[in-house]
Amino acid sequence: MRIIKSIWLFYRKLILTSATMSVLIALVGTFISGTVFSHKVFGLAYIFCAPLTHFFVYEVRNTNEYYFYYNLGLSKITLWVSTVLLSLTIGLILLII
Amino acid sequence: MSNLHVDSVIKSYGTKQVLTDIFLACEKGEIIGLLGKNGCGKSTLLKIIFGAISSERKFVKIGNKIISGLYDNRKLVNYLPQNNFLPNHLSIKKIIHTFCDKENAEKILSNSHIKHLVNQKSKELSGGEKRLVEILLIIYSNAKFILIDEPFNGVAPVYREEIKDLIKEESKNKGFVITDHDYRNIVDLSTRIVLLHDGGTRMIKEIKELEYWDYIPERA
């Protein structure tokens, strides 16, 4: 339970930035295609934006924060896999509905 | 009784072999002071023991369990790096409750130096305040062995004595390996001193030996 909670705290930091980027991408898509806002485009963009945000937030800007999660028993690989899986899940849900 | 045993560590950066001849052992109740000049590999050694960085070779064992990576370390070894590691999007209260069990979290939350900071986010704290929170987190964590890299760096002298007392108190239940350039505090705190010199560990029995190994200047 503690591990899941820690992964969630780690991932939480990525959501706002990833979602904002995805909304912007979806809006640009809407503007170019002249259609209505598509949550499918948003979902697809989110799948790529969240790992990209992970890279900039944790690998470039706050590298040392990894140690906090290492101390909770989470390796860098685990954290990356969690980001990809959670982003895929959120993105696919948006694509399916 | 489980003890921390480290040997056969080899680590190179490019063509330079930083760690070659390491032997380190720590038992519950011990505070090992790890000293060494800048760039001698103290932090690297702690990170290798913790499992955060890889090495060409290493042998780390706690009790009968061989530690090869971070996953094996869970609840056994915790590590405080030199630089701030607190997630800056979380409140201090949240961080403390995530890192420690309920009993230890209450101890930290009731600390007079921390009390007024608990509702703030880590990014709102000064460097020294962050360091103080980190030190308390790591000291009160549930791991059996605690590795601390430069605990006194950026901490006001008035807090140093308190930190030393807390480490001594908690060492009844766990083992500590501590490195810092403030060697006087380390000598004062430690039950045993180890000097990292030329890639190897040297057991230090007297301060005079630190002069011999050219770690401190010779006194007249």
Coordinates of C-alpha atoms in Angstrom, one line a residue:
Chain A
M1 CA 0.0 0.0 0.0
R2 CA 2.9 2.3 0.9
I3 CA 4.5 1.6 -2.4
I4 CA 1.4 2.5 -4.4
K5 CA 0.9 5.7 -2.3
S6 CA 4.6 6.6 -3.0
I7 CA 4.2 6.0 -6.8
W8 CA 1.0 8.1 -6.7
L9 CA 2.9 11.0 -5.0
F10 CA 5.6 10.7 -7.6
Y11 CA 3.2 10.7 -10.5
R12 CA 1.0 13.5 -9.1
K13 CA 3.7 16.0 -9.9
L14 CA 3.4 15.2 -13.6
I15 CA -0.3 15.4 -14.1
L16 CA -1.0 19.1 -14.3
T17 CA 1.9 19.9 -16.7
S18 CA 1.1 16.8 -18.9
A19 CA -2.6 17.6 -19.0
T20 CA -2.0 21.2 -19.9
M21 CA 0.4 20.3 -22.7
S22 CA -2.1 17.7 -24.0
V23 CA -5.0 20.2 -23.9
L24 CA -2.9 22.6 -25.9
I25 CA -2.0 19.9 -28.5
A26 CA -5.7 18.9 -28.7
L27 CA -6.6 22.6 -29.2
V28 CA -4.0 23.0 -32.0
G29 CA -5.5 19.8 -33.6
T30 CA -9.0 21.3 -33.3
F31 CA -7.8 24.6 -34.9
I32 CA -6.0 22.9 -37.8
S33 CA -8.7 20.3 -38.6
G34 CA -11.6 22.8 -37.9
T35 CA -13.4 20.2 -35.9
V36 CA -14.6 20.2 -32.3
F37 CA -12.3 19.5 -29.3
S38 CA -11.4 15.8 -29.3
H39 CA -10.8 14.0 -26.0
K40 CA -9.3 11.2 -28.2
V41 CA -6.5 13.6 -29.4
F42 CA -6.1 14.7 -25.8
G43 CA -5.7 11.1 -24.6
L44 CA -3.2 10.3 -27.4
A45 CA -1.2 13.4 -26.6
Y46 CA -1.3 12.6 -22.8
I47 CA 0.3 9.2 -23.5
F48 CA 3.4 11.0 -24.9
C49 CA 3.3 14.2 -22.8
A50 CA 3.5 12.5 -19.4
P51 CA 6.8 10.6 -20.0
L52 CA 8.2 13.8 -21.6
T53 CA 7.2 15.7 -18.5
H54 CA 8.7 13.0 -16.3
F55 CA 12.0 13.4 -18.2
F56 CA 12.1 17.2 -17.7
V57 CA 10.8 17.3 -14.1
Y58 CA 12.9 14.4 -12.7
E59 CA 15.8 13.7 -15.0
V60 CA 16.7 17.4 -15.8
R61 CA 15.3 19.7 -13.0
N62 CA 14.9 17.7 -9.8
T63 CA 17.3 14.7 -10.2
N64 CA 18.0 14.5 -6.5
E65 CA 14.3 13.9 -5.7
Y66 CA 14.8 10.4 -6.9
Y67 CA 16.6 9.7 -3.7
F68 CA 13.5 10.3 -1.7
Y69 CA 11.7 7.5 -3.6
Y70 CA 14.8 5.3 -3.6
N71 CA 14.6 5.4 0.2
L72 CA 11.0 4.2 -0.1
G73 CA 12.2 1.2 -2.1
L74 CA 11.4 2.4 -5.6
S75 CA 14.1 2.2 -8.2
K76 CA 14.4 4.6 -11.2
I77 CA 13.2 1.8 -13.5
T78 CA 10.1 1.2 -11.3
L79 CA 9.3 4.9 -11.4
W80 CA 9.7 5.1 -15.2
V81 CA 7.6 2.0 -15.8
S82 CA 4.9 3.4 -13.4
T83 CA 4.8 6.7 -15.4
V84 CA 4.5 4.9 -18.7
L85 CA 1.8 2.5 -17.4
L86 CA -0.3 5.1 -15.7
S87 CA -0.1 7.5 -18.7
L88 CA -1.0 4.6 -21.0
T89 CA -4.0 3.7 -18.8
I90 CA -5.3 7.3 -18.6
G91 CA -4.6 7.9 -22.3
L92 CA -6.3 4.7 -23.4
I93 CA -9.4 5.4 -21.2
L94 CA -9.7 8.7 -23.0
L95 CA -9.3 7.1 -26.4
I96 CA -11.9 4.4 -25.7
I97 CA -14.7 6.5 -24.1
Chain B
M1 CA 22.6 -10.3 14.9
S2 CA 22.5 -8.7 11.5
N3 CA 25.4 -6.4 10.5
L4 CA 26.3 -4.5 7.4
H5 CA 29.3 -5.9 5.6
V6 CA 30.9 -4.2 2.6
D7 CA 33.9 -5.3 0.6
S8 CA 35.4 -5.9 -2.8
V9 CA 34.0 -2.6 -4.1
I10 CA 35.7 -1.4 -7.3
K11 CA 34.5 1.8 -9.0
S12 CA 36.1 3.7 -11.8
Y13 CA 35.3 7.1 -13.5
G14 CA 36.9 6.9 -16.9
T15 CA 40.4 5.6 -16.5
K16 CA 40.6 6.7 -12.8
Q17 CA 39.9 3.9 -10.3
V18 CA 38.3 5.7 -7.3
L19 CA 37.5 2.8 -5.1
T20 CA 39.7 -0.3 -5.1
D21 CA 40.3 -1.8 -1.6
I22 CA 37.2 -1.3 0.5
F23 CA 36.3 -3.1 3.7
L24 CA 33.6 -1.7 5.9
A25 CA 31.5 -3.3 8.6
C26 CA 28.9 -1.8 10.8
E27 CA 26.8 -3.3 13.6
K28 CA 23.7 -2.1 15.4
G29 CA 24.8 0.4 18.0
E30 CA 27.8 1.6 16.0
I31 CA 28.3 5.0 14.4
I32 CA 31.0 4.8 11.8
G33 CA 32.6 8.1 10.8
L34 CA 33.8 7.9 7.2
L35 CA 36.4 10.6 6.5
G36 CA 38.4 11.4 3.4
K37 CA 39.6 14.3 1.2
N38 CA 37.5 15.9 -1.5
G39 CA 37.0 13.5 -4.5
C40 CA 38.3 10.4 -2.6
G41 CA 35.0 8.6 -3.2
K42 CA 33.1 8.9 0.1
S43 CA 29.7 9.8 -1.5
T44 CA 30.3 7.3 -4.3
L45 CA 30.9 4.5 -1.7
L46 CA 27.7 5.4 0.2
K47 CA 25.7 5.4 -3.0
I48 CA 27.1 2.1 -4.0
I49 CA 26.3 0.5 -0.7
F50 CA 22.8 2.0 -0.9
G51 CA 22.5 0.7 -4.5
A52 CA 21.8 4.0 -6.2
I53 CA 24.8 3.7 -8.5
S54 CA 26.5 0.7 -10.0
S55 CA 30.1 -0.4 -9.6
E56 CA 32.4 -2.8 -11.5
R57 CA 32.3 -5.0 -8.4
K58 CA 30.8 -5.0 -4.9
F59 CA 29.8 -7.3 -2.1
V60 CA 27.3 -5.9 0.3
K61 CA 25.6 -8.1 2.9
I62 CA 23.2 -7.4 5.7
G63 CA 22.9 -10.4 8.0
N64 CA 22.6 -13.3 5.6
K65 CA 21.0 -11.2 2.8
I66 CA 23.2 -10.1 -0.1
I67 CA 22.3 -6.7 -1.3
S68 CA 22.6 -6.2 -5.0
G69 CA 20.3 -3.3 -5.7
L70 CA 17.8 -0.8 -4.3
Y71 CA 15.0 -3.4 -4.1
D72 CA 17.0 -5.6 -1.7
N73 CA 17.6 -2.6 0.5
R74 CA 14.0 -1.9 1.4
K75 CA 13.7 -1.4 5.1
L76 CA 17.4 -2.3 5.6
V77 CA 19.4 0.7 4.4
N78 CA 18.4 4.3 3.9
Y79 CA 20.6 7.0 2.5
L80 CA 20.7 10.8 2.9
P81 CA 22.5 12.4 -0.1
Q82 CA 24.5 15.7 0.1
N83 CA 21.8 17.7 -1.7
N84 CA 18.2 18.3 -0.9
F85 CA 16.0 15.4 -1.8
L86 CA 12.6 16.5 -0.5
P87 CA 9.8 16.5 -3.2
N88 CA 9.1 20.2 -3.7
H89 CA 5.4 19.7 -4.5
L90 CA 4.5 18.1 -1.2
S91 CA 3.9 19.5 2.3
I92 CA 6.4 18.7 5.1
K93 CA 3.6 16.9 6.9
K94 CA 2.8 14.7 3.9
I95 CA 6.5 14.0 3.4
I96 CA 7.0 12.9 7.0
H97 CA 3.9 10.7 7.0
T98 CA 5.1 9.1 3.7
F99 CA 8.6 8.5 4.9
C100 CA 8.1 7.3 8.5
D101 CA 5.8 5.1 10.4
K102 CA 3.1 6.7 12.6
E103 CA 5.1 6.6 15.8
N104 CA 8.3 8.2 14.3
A105 CA 6.2 10.7 12.3
E106 CA 4.8 11.9 15.6
K107 CA 8.2 12.3 17.0
I108 CA 9.3 14.5 14.1
L109 CA 6.1 16.5 14.0
S110 CA 6.5 17.3 17.7
N111 CA 10.1 18.5 17.2
S112 CA 10.2 22.2 18.3
H113 CA 12.3 23.2 15.2
I114 CA 9.9 21.5 12.8
K115 CA 6.5 22.2 14.3
H116 CA 6.0 25.5 12.6
L117 CA 7.0 24.2 9.2
V118 CA 4.8 21.2 8.8
N119 CA 2.0 22.8 6.8
Q120 CA 4.4 24.5 4.4
K121 CA 5.6 22.9 1.1
S122 CA 9.2 21.9 0.9
K123 CA 9.9 24.5 -1.8
E124 CA 9.0 27.3 0.7
L125 CA 11.7 26.2 3.2
S126 CA 15.2 27.6 3.4
G127 CA 18.1 25.3 2.6
G128 CA 19.0 24.8 6.3
E129 CA 15.4 24.1 7.3
K130 CA 15.1 21.5 4.5
R131 CA 18.3 19.9 5.7
L132 CA 17.0 19.7 9.2
V133 CA 13.8 18.0 8.1
E134 CA 15.8 15.5 5.9
I135 CA 18.1 14.6 8.8
L136 CA 15.2 13.9 11.1
L137 CA 13.5 11.9 8.4
I138 CA 16.5 9.7 7.8
I139 CA 17.4 9.3 11.5
Y140 CA 13.9 8.3 12.4
S141 CA 13.4 6.0 9.4
N142 CA 12.8 2.3 10.0
A143 CA 15.9 1.1 8.2
K144 CA 18.5 -1.0 10.2
F145 CA 21.4 1.0 8.7
I146 CA 21.5 4.6 7.9
L147 CA 24.1 6.2 5.5
I148 CA 24.4 10.0 5.9
D149 CA 26.3 12.2 3.6
E150 CA 27.4 15.6 5.1
P151 CA 24.6 15.9 7.7
F152 CA 26.1 19.2 9.2
N153 CA 26.3 20.9 5.8
G154 CA 24.2 24.1 6.0
V155 CA 22.9 23.4 9.5
A156 CA 23.2 26.1 12.1
P157 CA 25.7 25.2 14.9
V158 CA 22.9 25.3 17.5
Y159 CA 21.2 22.3 15.8
R160 CA 24.3 20.3 15.4
E161 CA 24.5 19.2 19.0
E162 CA 20.9 18.2 18.9
I163 CA 21.4 16.2 15.7
K164 CA 24.4 14.5 17.3
D165 CA 22.4 13.6 20.4
L166 CA 19.5 12.2 18.2
I167 CA 21.9 10.1 16.2
K168 CA 23.5 8.7 19.4
E169 CA 20.0 8.0 20.8
E170 CA 18.8 6.2 17.7
S171 CA 22.1 4.3 17.3
K172 CA 20.8 2.0 20.1
N173 CA 18.5 0.5 17.5
K174 CA 20.4 0.9 14.3
G175 CA 23.9 1.4 12.7
F176 CA 25.1 4.6 11.2
V177 CA 27.7 5.4 8.6
I178 CA 28.3 9.2 8.5
T179 CA 30.6 11.3 6.4
D180 CA 31.3 15.0 6.7
H181 CA 34.2 17.4 6.3
D182 CA 33.5 18.8 9.8
Y183 CA 35.8 16.0 11.1
R184 CA 35.7 17.3 14.7
N185 CA 31.9 16.6 15.0
I186 CA 32.4 13.3 13.2
V187 CA 35.2 12.3 15.6
D188 CA 33.1 13.4 18.6
L189 CA 30.0 11.5 17.4
S190 CA 31.5 8.3 16.0
T191 CA 32.3 5.0 17.8
R192 CA 34.8 4.2 15.1
I193 CA 36.6 6.2 12.4
V194 CA 37.4 5.0 8.9
L195 CA 39.5 7.0 6.5
L196 CA 39.1 6.6 2.8
H197 CA 42.6 7.1 1.3
D198 CA 43.9 6.1 -2.2
G199 CA 40.7 4.1 -2.9
G200 CA 41.0 2.0 0.2
T201 CA 39.7 2.1 3.8
R202 CA 42.0 2.6 6.8
M203 CA 40.9 2.1 10.3
I204 CA 41.8 5.0 12.5
K205 CA 42.5 4.5 16.2
E206 CA 43.9 8.0 17.1
I207 CA 43.6 11.5 15.7
K208 CA 47.3 11.5 15.1
E209 CA 46.8 8.9 12.4
L210 CA 44.7 11.4 10.4
E211 CA 47.8 13.6 10.4
Y212 CA 49.9 10.7 9.2
W213 CA 47.5 10.0 6.3
D214 CA 47.6 13.7 5.5
Y215 CA 43.9 14.3 6.1
I216 CA 44.5 17.0 8.7
P217 CA 47.5 19.3 8.9
E218 CA 50.2 18.4 11.4
R219 CA 49.8 20.3 14.7
A220 CA 52.9 21.8 16.2

